[in-house]
Amino acid sequence: MPKEPELTKTLTQVTLVSAFGSSFQYGYNLVVLNYPAQLMQDFYNQTYRKRNNLSMDTGLLMFLWGLTVTFFPVGGLVGTLLARTLADHCGRKHILLVNNFFSVVAAVLFCCSKATHCYELVIFSRLVIGISAGIACSVVPMYLGEISPHNLRGGVIVVSHFFITFGILVAQALSLHVVLGTRRGWPMLLSVTGIPALFQIFLLPHFPESPRYLLIQKGNEEEARKALQKLRQRDEVEDEIVELRMEDNFEKPEKQMSVCKLVLCRSQQWQILSIVVMTLGQHLSDLNTIRYYAEVIYLSTGVQEDYVRYITVMISATAIFITTITVFVVDSSGRRVLLLTGFGICSISCILLAMALELQSTIPWMCYFSTAFVILYVIGHSVGPSPIPRVMVTEMFLQSSRASAFMIGEIVHWVIHFFLDMLFLHITVDIRPYSFLVILFVCTATYAYIYRMVPETKKKTFVEIRKLMEDHMARRSLGKMQRGK
């Protein structure tokens, strides 16, 4: 029996460069507008007054701010629609390199916006950086999943989510009023997103393209062999070349699977439904929603707004700590176990939060339990619901249909993101005890689906996973037929 591949220096380096250079930017830009929002709106108003000698109407200001916020998920959707075609035609590594162009352009425009008294640059840059984030969310986990051996694949992919969480933490820390959350500092705050892009531009060219992409989609076995030798840091990679040939032969009926063909393919419909359900569960119970609720809860306890921001930073640090643990255990404990554990903890947390908030008006010290239950929810979501769904998308589809599968999952992601942004822009959310019962329903429904329909995929090749899912569905179909009799 061949020895399982180990984590090499090259694989570690390319994972860190890819995840920091791309995934970090998504997390950073996800929350970077939260704290300097009022400062930026003042800038919009001052610029308008300078041009027109009168203050901006409140309705126009909110419209422009709405564009600033929602252009990020709109750009993300555009990037998602571009990612499949670019990743399949240009390669995973090359599209990540090209994608940095969007980030650098956006960073320069952010930096120039205040000096040129042009808020239109901020709005346009949010669209541009959204396109970059949309491409990165699809291509980074795809690339990392394809370059890693099956026994390390889960942990390598989860590193991309670690850097999303790290980006959120850095954005929150830099947004504090003692750092860059000031009238003079916010353009630089927004421009920080260009730093990891430049980092990736200089370092990523030194690493190989995805061996799976080279052999299966480009038919270049020699280049695939060289890429594997560099990634594994050994000359003998014949066992993995044989695995790639096997996958190539196994998926010949699915070559160049477009999104429409994938949706209409009966043998793939269960996998598509699974990624849609997991993506819905992931983002409808998203930590950003909980962070919004948490800040309102903390303010209701009498904590000053400045201190609330520090508490939020600490919660993000907790998420990073739990995600770090997930990186090391996902390939031993399994994806399904972490998903069920995470959604289970989130469900229990929602019940406890509803009870604590109900009692908070009559028992003042119950607010401390509310805070503890918010942290418990963050821990649960960081165990499975946040990092694992993209691992499952990578593993549940073969090479030629993987990019299309990511496109479907990320379309769901960005559409939900857009509508949640619109919700929090235009509706003042009154936090009541039963607000969390909506999230409870999402978590328990997703838990039930995963428990019944999603098999374990840890330490299996892509072909083994496909056969496992086919056997799983065959047994379920046979069981239904027997119950029908």
Coordinates of C-alpha atoms in Angstrom, one line a residue:
M1 CA 0.0 0.0 0.0
P2 CA 1.6 3.4 -1.1
K3 CA 2.4 5.8 1.6
E4 CA 0.0 8.7 2.0
P5 CA 1.4 12.1 0.8
E6 CA 2.6 14.4 3.5
L7 CA 2.2 18.2 3.9
T8 CA 5.2 19.5 2.0
K9 CA 6.8 22.9 2.2
T10 CA 5.6 23.8 -1.4
L11 CA 2.0 22.8 -0.7
T12 CA 2.0 24.9 2.5
Q13 CA 3.5 27.9 0.8
V14 CA 1.1 27.8 -2.2
T15 CA -1.9 27.4 0.2
L16 CA -0.9 30.4 2.3
V17 CA -0.1 32.6 -0.8
S18 CA -3.4 31.7 -2.5
A19 CA -5.6 32.1 0.6
F20 CA -4.0 35.3 1.9
G21 CA -3.8 36.9 -1.5
S22 CA -7.4 36.2 -2.4
S23 CA -9.7 34.9 0.4
F24 CA -8.4 37.5 2.8
Q25 CA -9.7 40.3 0.5
Y26 CA -13.2 38.8 0.6
G27 CA -13.4 38.8 4.4
Y28 CA -11.8 42.2 4.6
N29 CA -14.2 43.9 2.3
L30 CA -17.2 42.1 3.8
V31 CA -17.1 44.2 6.9
V32 CA -14.8 47.1 6.2
L33 CA -17.6 49.7 5.7
N34 CA -19.4 48.9 9.0
Y35 CA -17.6 51.3 11.3
P36 CA -16.6 54.2 9.0
A37 CA -20.1 54.4 7.5
Q38 CA -21.0 57.7 9.1
L39 CA -17.6 59.2 8.2
M40 CA -18.0 58.2 4.6
Q41 CA -21.6 59.5 4.4
D42 CA -20.3 62.8 5.7
F43 CA -17.8 62.8 2.9
Y44 CA -20.5 62.2 0.3
N45 CA -22.5 65.1 1.8
Q46 CA -19.5 67.5 1.9
T47 CA -18.6 66.6 -1.7
Y48 CA -22.1 67.2 -2.9
R49 CA -22.2 70.6 -1.0
K50 CA -19.0 71.7 -2.6
R51 CA -20.3 70.9 -6.1
N52 CA -23.8 72.3 -5.7
N53 CA -23.7 74.7 -2.7
L54 CA -26.4 72.9 -0.8
S55 CA -26.6 69.8 1.4
M56 CA -27.5 66.4 -0.1
D57 CA -31.0 65.3 0.4
T58 CA -31.3 62.4 2.9
G59 CA -33.1 60.2 0.4
L60 CA -30.3 60.7 -2.2
L61 CA -27.6 60.1 0.5
M62 CA -29.2 56.8 1.5
F63 CA -29.6 55.8 -2.1
L64 CA -25.9 56.4 -2.8
W65 CA -24.9 54.7 0.4
G66 CA -27.1 51.8 -0.6
L67 CA -25.2 51.5 -3.9
T68 CA -21.9 51.6 -2.0
V69 CA -23.0 48.7 0.2
T70 CA -24.9 46.5 -2.4
F71 CA -22.4 47.0 -5.3
F72 CA -20.1 44.6 -3.4
P73 CA -22.5 41.6 -3.7
V74 CA -23.5 42.7 -7.2
G75 CA -19.9 42.6 -8.2
G76 CA -19.5 39.3 -6.4
L77 CA -22.3 37.9 -8.6
V78 CA -20.6 39.2 -11.7
G79 CA -17.3 37.6 -10.6
T80 CA -19.1 34.3 -10.0
L81 CA -20.6 34.3 -13.5
L82 CA -17.1 35.0 -14.9
A83 CA -15.2 32.5 -12.7
R84 CA -16.3 29.3 -14.4
T85 CA -15.4 30.2 -17.9
L86 CA -12.1 31.9 -16.9
A87 CA -11.1 29.0 -14.6
D88 CA -11.7 26.3 -17.2
H89 CA -10.1 28.2 -20.1
C90 CA -7.2 30.1 -18.4
G91 CA -6.5 27.7 -15.5
R92 CA -7.0 28.1 -11.7
K93 CA -3.6 29.7 -10.9
H94 CA -3.6 32.1 -13.9
I95 CA -7.1 33.5 -13.2
L96 CA -6.1 34.1 -9.5
L97 CA -3.2 36.2 -10.8
V98 CA -5.3 38.1 -13.3
N99 CA -7.9 38.6 -10.6
N100 CA -5.4 40.7 -8.6
F101 CA -5.8 43.4 -11.2
F102 CA -9.3 44.2 -10.0
S103 CA -8.1 44.5 -6.4
V104 CA -5.2 46.8 -7.2
V105 CA -7.4 49.1 -9.4
A106 CA -10.0 49.2 -6.6
A107 CA -7.3 50.0 -3.9
V108 CA -5.9 52.9 -6.0
L109 CA -9.4 54.4 -6.7
F110 CA -10.3 54.1 -3.0
C111 CA -7.1 55.9 -2.0
C112 CA -7.8 58.7 -4.6
S113 CA -11.5 59.2 -3.9
K114 CA -11.2 61.7 -1.0
A115 CA -8.3 63.7 -2.5
T116 CA -10.2 64.1 -5.8
H117 CA -13.5 64.8 -4.0
C118 CA -15.2 62.0 -6.0
Y119 CA -17.5 59.7 -4.1
E120 CA -18.3 58.0 -7.4
L121 CA -14.9 56.4 -7.2
V122 CA -15.8 54.7 -3.9
I123 CA -19.1 53.3 -5.4
F124 CA -17.4 52.1 -8.6
S125 CA -14.5 50.5 -6.6
R126 CA -16.9 48.5 -4.5
L127 CA -18.3 47.0 -7.7
V128 CA -14.7 46.2 -8.9
I129 CA -13.6 44.7 -5.6
G130 CA -16.8 42.7 -5.5
I131 CA -15.9 41.1 -8.9
S132 CA -12.5 40.2 -7.4
A133 CA -14.2 38.6 -4.4
G134 CA -16.7 36.7 -6.6
I135 CA -13.9 35.1 -8.6
A136 CA -11.8 34.4 -5.5
C137 CA -14.7 32.7 -3.6
S138 CA -15.0 30.1 -6.4
V139 CA -11.5 29.6 -7.6
V140 CA -9.4 29.5 -4.4
P141 CA -11.1 26.5 -2.8
M142 CA -11.3 24.8 -6.2
Y143 CA -7.5 25.3 -6.8
L144 CA -6.6 24.3 -3.2
G145 CA -8.7 21.2 -3.5
E146 CA -7.2 20.1 -6.7
I147 CA -3.5 20.5 -5.7
S148 CA -3.9 18.8 -2.3
P149 CA -3.8 15.0 -1.7
H150 CA -7.0 13.4 -0.6
N151 CA -5.8 12.8 2.9
L152 CA -5.1 16.5 3.5
R153 CA -7.7 18.1 1.2
G154 CA -10.2 19.2 3.8
G155 CA -7.6 21.1 5.9
V156 CA -6.0 22.7 2.9
I157 CA -9.4 24.1 1.7
V158 CA -10.4 25.3 5.2
V159 CA -7.3 27.4 5.2
S160 CA -9.0 29.6 2.7
H161 CA -11.9 30.2 5.1
F162 CA -9.3 30.9 7.9
F163 CA -8.1 33.8 5.9
I164 CA -11.7 35.0 5.2
T165 CA -12.1 35.2 9.0
F166 CA -8.7 36.7 9.4
G167 CA -9.7 39.4 6.9
I168 CA -12.8 40.2 8.9
L169 CA -10.7 40.5 12.1
V170 CA -8.1 42.8 10.4
A171 CA -10.9 45.0 8.9
Q172 CA -12.6 45.4 12.3
A173 CA -9.3 46.1 14.1
L174 CA -8.2 48.7 11.6
S175 CA -11.6 50.3 11.6
L176 CA -11.3 51.3 15.2
H177 CA -11.2 55.1 15.8
V178 CA -7.7 54.8 17.3
V179 CA -6.4 53.2 14.0
L180 CA -7.8 54.1 10.6
G181 CA -11.5 54.6 11.5
T182 CA -11.1 58.4 11.2
R183 CA -12.0 61.2 8.8
R184 CA -8.5 61.2 7.4
G185 CA -7.9 57.5 7.7
W186 CA -10.8 55.8 6.0
P187 CA -9.5 56.0 2.4
M188 CA -6.4 54.2 3.5
L189 CA -8.5 51.7 5.4
L190 CA -10.4 50.8 2.2
S191 CA -7.1 50.7 0.2
V192 CA -5.5 48.0 2.4
T193 CA -7.1 45.4 0.2
G194 CA -4.5 46.0 -2.4
I195 CA -1.6 44.8 -0.2
P196 CA -2.5 41.0 -0.3
A197 CA -3.1 41.4 -4.1
L198 CA 0.5 42.7 -4.6
F199 CA 1.8 40.0 -2.3
Q200 CA 0.1 37.3 -4.5
I201 CA 1.2 38.9 -7.8
F202 CA 4.9 38.5 -6.8
L203 CA 4.7 35.1 -5.2
L204 CA 2.1 33.0 -6.9
P205 CA 3.9 32.7 -10.3
H206 CA 6.5 30.6 -8.6
F207 CA 4.0 27.8 -7.9
P208 CA 2.5 25.2 -10.3
E209 CA -0.9 25.1 -11.9
S210 CA -3.5 22.5 -10.7
P211 CA -2.3 19.0 -11.9
R212 CA -5.9 17.9 -12.3
Y213 CA -6.6 20.9 -14.6
L214 CA -3.5 20.2 -16.7
L215 CA -4.1 16.4 -17.2
I216 CA -7.9 16.1 -17.3
Q217 CA -8.9 19.4 -18.9
K218 CA -5.8 20.2 -21.0
G219 CA -4.6 16.6 -21.6
N220 CA -1.0 17.6 -20.7
E221 CA 0.3 14.7 -18.7
E222 CA 3.9 15.8 -18.7
E223 CA 3.1 19.2 -17.2
A224 CA 0.8 17.6 -14.7
R225 CA 3.6 15.2 -13.6
K226 CA 6.0 18.1 -13.2
A227 CA 3.4 20.0 -11.1
L228 CA 2.8 17.0 -8.9
Q229 CA 6.5 16.5 -8.4
K230 CA 7.0 20.1 -7.3
L231 CA 4.0 20.0 -5.0
R232 CA 4.9 16.6 -3.4
Q233 CA 8.6 17.4 -3.5
R234 CA 9.5 13.9 -4.8
D235 CA 10.0 12.4 -8.2
E236 CA 7.8 9.3 -7.7
V237 CA 4.2 10.5 -8.3
E238 CA 3.0 7.7 -10.5
D239 CA 0.2 6.6 -8.0
E240 CA -1.4 10.1 -8.3
I241 CA -1.0 10.1 -12.1
V242 CA -2.8 6.8 -12.2
E243 CA -5.6 8.3 -10.1
L244 CA -5.9 11.3 -12.4
R245 CA -6.1 9.0 -15.5
M246 CA -8.8 7.0 -13.7
E247 CA -10.8 10.2 -13.0
D248 CA -10.3 11.3 -16.6
N249 CA -11.7 8.1 -17.9
F250 CA -14.5 8.0 -15.3
E251 CA -15.8 11.4 -16.2
K252 CA -15.6 11.2 -20.0
P253 CA -19.4 11.4 -20.3
E254 CA -19.4 14.6 -18.3
K255 CA -16.6 16.4 -20.2
Q256 CA -17.1 20.2 -20.4
M257 CA -20.2 20.2 -18.3
S258 CA -21.9 23.6 -18.6
V259 CA -24.1 24.9 -15.8
C260 CA -27.3 24.1 -17.8
K261 CA -26.1 20.6 -18.5
L262 CA -25.2 20.1 -14.9
V263 CA -28.6 21.3 -13.7
L264 CA -30.4 19.0 -16.2
C265 CA -28.2 16.0 -15.5
R266 CA -30.3 13.5 -13.5
S267 CA -27.2 11.8 -11.9
Q268 CA -26.0 15.1 -10.5
Q269 CA -29.3 16.6 -9.2
W270 CA -28.8 15.2 -5.7
Q271 CA -25.4 16.8 -5.4
I272 CA -26.7 20.1 -6.7
L273 CA -29.6 20.1 -4.2
S274 CA -27.1 19.3 -1.5
I275 CA -24.8 22.3 -2.3
V276 CA -27.8 24.6 -2.5
V277 CA -29.2 23.5 0.8
M278 CA -25.7 23.7 2.5
T279 CA -25.1 27.2 1.0
L280 CA -28.5 28.4 2.1
G281 CA -27.9 27.1 5.6
Q282 CA -24.5 28.6 5.7
H283 CA -25.5 32.1 4.7
L284 CA -29.0 32.4 6.1
S285 CA -27.4 31.7 9.5
D286 CA -24.3 33.7 8.7
L287 CA -22.0 35.1 11.4
N288 CA -22.4 38.6 9.9
T289 CA -26.1 38.6 10.8
I290 CA -25.3 37.4 14.3
R291 CA -22.6 40.1 14.6
Y292 CA -25.3 42.7 13.8
Y293 CA -27.6 41.2 16.4
A294 CA -24.7 40.9 18.9
E295 CA -23.9 44.6 18.7
V296 CA -27.5 45.5 19.4
I297 CA -27.6 43.1 22.3
Y298 CA -24.4 44.6 23.8
L299 CA -25.7 48.2 23.4
S300 CA -28.9 47.2 25.2
T301 CA -26.8 46.1 28.2
G302 CA -25.5 49.6 28.6
V303 CA -22.0 48.9 27.1
Q304 CA -20.6 52.0 25.3
E305 CA -20.4 51.8 21.6
D306 CA -16.6 52.1 21.4
Y307 CA -16.3 49.1 23.8
V308 CA -18.9 47.1 21.8
R309 CA -16.5 47.4 18.8
Y310 CA -13.7 45.9 20.9
I311 CA -16.0 43.0 22.0
T312 CA -16.8 42.4 18.3
V313 CA -13.1 42.1 17.5
M314 CA -12.7 39.6 20.3
I315 CA -15.6 37.5 18.9
S316 CA -13.9 37.5 15.5
A317 CA -10.7 36.4 17.2
T318 CA -12.7 33.5 18.7
A319 CA -13.9 32.5 15.3
I320 CA -10.3 32.5 14.0
F321 CA -9.3 30.2 17.0
I322 CA -12.0 27.7 16.3
T323 CA -11.3 27.8 12.5
T324 CA -7.7 27.0 13.2
I325 CA -8.7 23.9 15.2
T326 CA -11.0 22.9 12.3
V327 CA -8.1 23.1 9.9
F328 CA -6.3 20.4 11.9
V329 CA -9.3 18.1 12.6
V330 CA -11.4 18.2 9.4
D331 CA -9.5 15.3 7.8
S332 CA -9.6 13.1 10.9
S333 CA -13.1 13.8 12.3
G334 CA -14.8 14.2 8.9
R335 CA -16.8 16.8 7.1
R336 CA -20.2 15.4 8.0
V337 CA -19.5 15.2 11.7
L338 CA -18.3 18.9 11.8
L339 CA -21.3 20.1 9.8
L340 CA -23.8 18.3 12.1
T341 CA -21.9 19.4 15.3
G342 CA -21.8 23.0 14.1
F343 CA -25.4 23.3 13.1
G344 CA -26.4 21.4 16.3
I345 CA -24.5 23.9 18.5
C346 CA -26.0 26.8 16.5
S347 CA -29.6 25.4 17.0
I348 CA -29.1 25.0 20.8
S349 CA -27.6 28.5 20.9
C350 CA -30.6 30.0 19.2
I351 CA -33.0 28.4 21.8
L352 CA -30.8 29.6 24.7
L353 CA -30.6 33.2 23.2
A354 CA -34.3 33.4 22.8
M355 CA -34.8 32.4 26.4
A356 CA -32.1 34.7 27.7
L357 CA -33.5 37.7 25.8
E358 CA -37.0 37.0 27.0
L359 CA -35.8 37.1 30.6
Q360 CA -33.4 40.0 30.1
S361 CA -36.0 42.7 30.7
T362 CA -36.9 41.3 34.1
I363 CA -33.5 39.8 35.1
P364 CA -30.8 42.4 34.3
W365 CA -27.8 40.0 34.8
M366 CA -29.3 37.7 32.1
C367 CA -27.5 40.0 29.6
Y368 CA -24.2 38.2 30.4
F369 CA -25.8 34.9 29.5
S370 CA -27.0 36.4 26.2
T371 CA -23.4 37.5 25.5
A372 CA -22.1 33.9 26.3
F373 CA -24.7 32.3 24.0
V374 CA -23.7 34.6 21.1
I375 CA -20.1 33.4 21.6
L376 CA -21.4 29.8 21.7
Y377 CA -23.2 30.4 18.4
V378 CA -20.0 31.8 16.8
I379 CA -18.1 28.7 18.0
G380 CA -20.7 26.4 16.5
H381 CA -20.8 28.2 13.2
S382 CA -17.0 28.2 13.0
V383 CA -16.8 24.5 13.5
G384 CA -18.8 23.5 10.4
P385 CA -21.4 25.7 8.8
S386 CA -18.8 28.5 7.9
P387 CA -15.8 26.5 6.6
I388 CA -17.1 23.1 5.4
P389 CA -19.7 23.8 2.6
R390 CA -17.0 24.8 0.1
V391 CA -15.0 21.7 0.9
M392 CA -18.1 19.7 0.1
V393 CA -18.7 21.5 -3.2
T394 CA -15.1 20.7 -4.2
E395 CA -15.4 17.0 -3.3
M396 CA -18.9 16.2 -4.6
F397 CA -18.1 17.0 -8.2
L398 CA -15.5 15.7 -10.7
Q399 CA -13.1 17.9 -12.5
S400 CA -15.1 19.0 -15.6
S401 CA -18.2 19.9 -13.6
R402 CA -16.6 21.4 -10.5
A403 CA -16.4 25.0 -11.8
S404 CA -20.1 24.9 -12.8
A405 CA -21.0 23.5 -9.4
F406 CA -19.1 26.4 -7.7
M407 CA -21.0 28.8 -9.9
I408 CA -24.3 27.5 -8.7
G409 CA -23.3 27.6 -5.0
E410 CA -21.8 31.0 -5.2
I411 CA -24.8 32.5 -7.1
V412 CA -26.9 31.4 -4.1
H413 CA -24.3 32.9 -1.8
W414 CA -24.2 36.3 -3.5
V415 CA -28.0 36.6 -4.0
I416 CA -28.5 36.0 -0.2
H417 CA -25.8 38.5 0.6
F418 CA -27.4 41.1 -1.6
F419 CA -30.9 40.7 0.0
L420 CA -29.4 40.7 3.6
D421 CA -27.5 43.9 2.8
M422 CA -30.8 45.5 1.5
L423 CA -32.6 44.3 4.6
F424 CA -30.2 45.8 7.1
L425 CA -29.9 49.1 5.1
H426 CA -33.6 49.8 4.9
I427 CA -35.1 48.1 8.0
T428 CA -34.4 48.9 11.6
V429 CA -34.3 45.4 13.0
D430 CA -36.0 45.2 16.4
I431 CA -34.2 42.4 18.3
R432 CA -36.9 40.3 20.0
P433 CA -36.4 36.9 21.7
Y434 CA -38.2 35.1 18.9
S435 CA -36.0 36.7 16.1
F436 CA -33.6 33.8 16.7
L437 CA -36.3 31.2 16.1
V438 CA -36.0 32.1 12.4
I439 CA -32.3 31.2 12.4
L440 CA -33.2 28.1 14.6
F441 CA -35.4 26.9 11.8
V442 CA -32.7 27.4 9.2
C443 CA -30.1 25.5 11.3
T444 CA -32.4 22.6 12.2
A445 CA -33.6 22.2 8.7
T446 CA -30.1 22.1 7.3
Y447 CA -29.0 19.7 10.1
A448 CA -31.9 17.3 9.2
Y449 CA -31.0 17.4 5.5
I450 CA -27.3 16.7 6.1
Y451 CA -28.1 13.9 8.5
R452 CA -30.3 12.1 6.0
M453 CA -28.7 13.0 2.7
V454 CA -25.0 13.9 2.9
P455 CA -22.4 11.1 3.3
E456 CA -18.9 11.3 4.7
T457 CA -16.2 12.1 2.2
K458 CA -13.0 12.4 4.2
K459 CA -9.8 10.8 2.9
K460 CA -11.4 9.6 -0.4
T461 CA -10.4 10.3 -4.0
F462 CA -12.9 12.2 -6.2
V463 CA -13.8 9.0 -8.0
E464 CA -14.4 7.1 -4.7
I465 CA -16.6 10.0 -3.5
R466 CA -18.7 9.8 -6.7
K467 CA -19.2 6.1 -6.3
L468 CA -20.0 6.5 -2.7
M469 CA -22.7 9.1 -3.5
E470 CA -24.2 6.9 -6.3
D471 CA -24.3 3.9 -3.8
H472 CA -25.9 6.2 -1.2
M473 CA -28.6 7.3 -3.4
A474 CA -29.2 3.8 -4.8
R475 CA -29.8 2.5 -1.3
R476 CA -32.2 5.4 -0.5
S477 CA -34.1 4.8 -3.7
L478 CA -34.3 1.0 -2.9
G479 CA -35.5 1.8 0.6
K480 CA -38.3 4.1 -0.8
M481 CA -39.4 1.3 -3.2
Q482 CA -39.5 -1.2 -0.4
R483 CA -41.5 1.1 1.8
G484 CA -43.9 1.8 -1.1
K485 CA -44.7 -2.0 -1.3

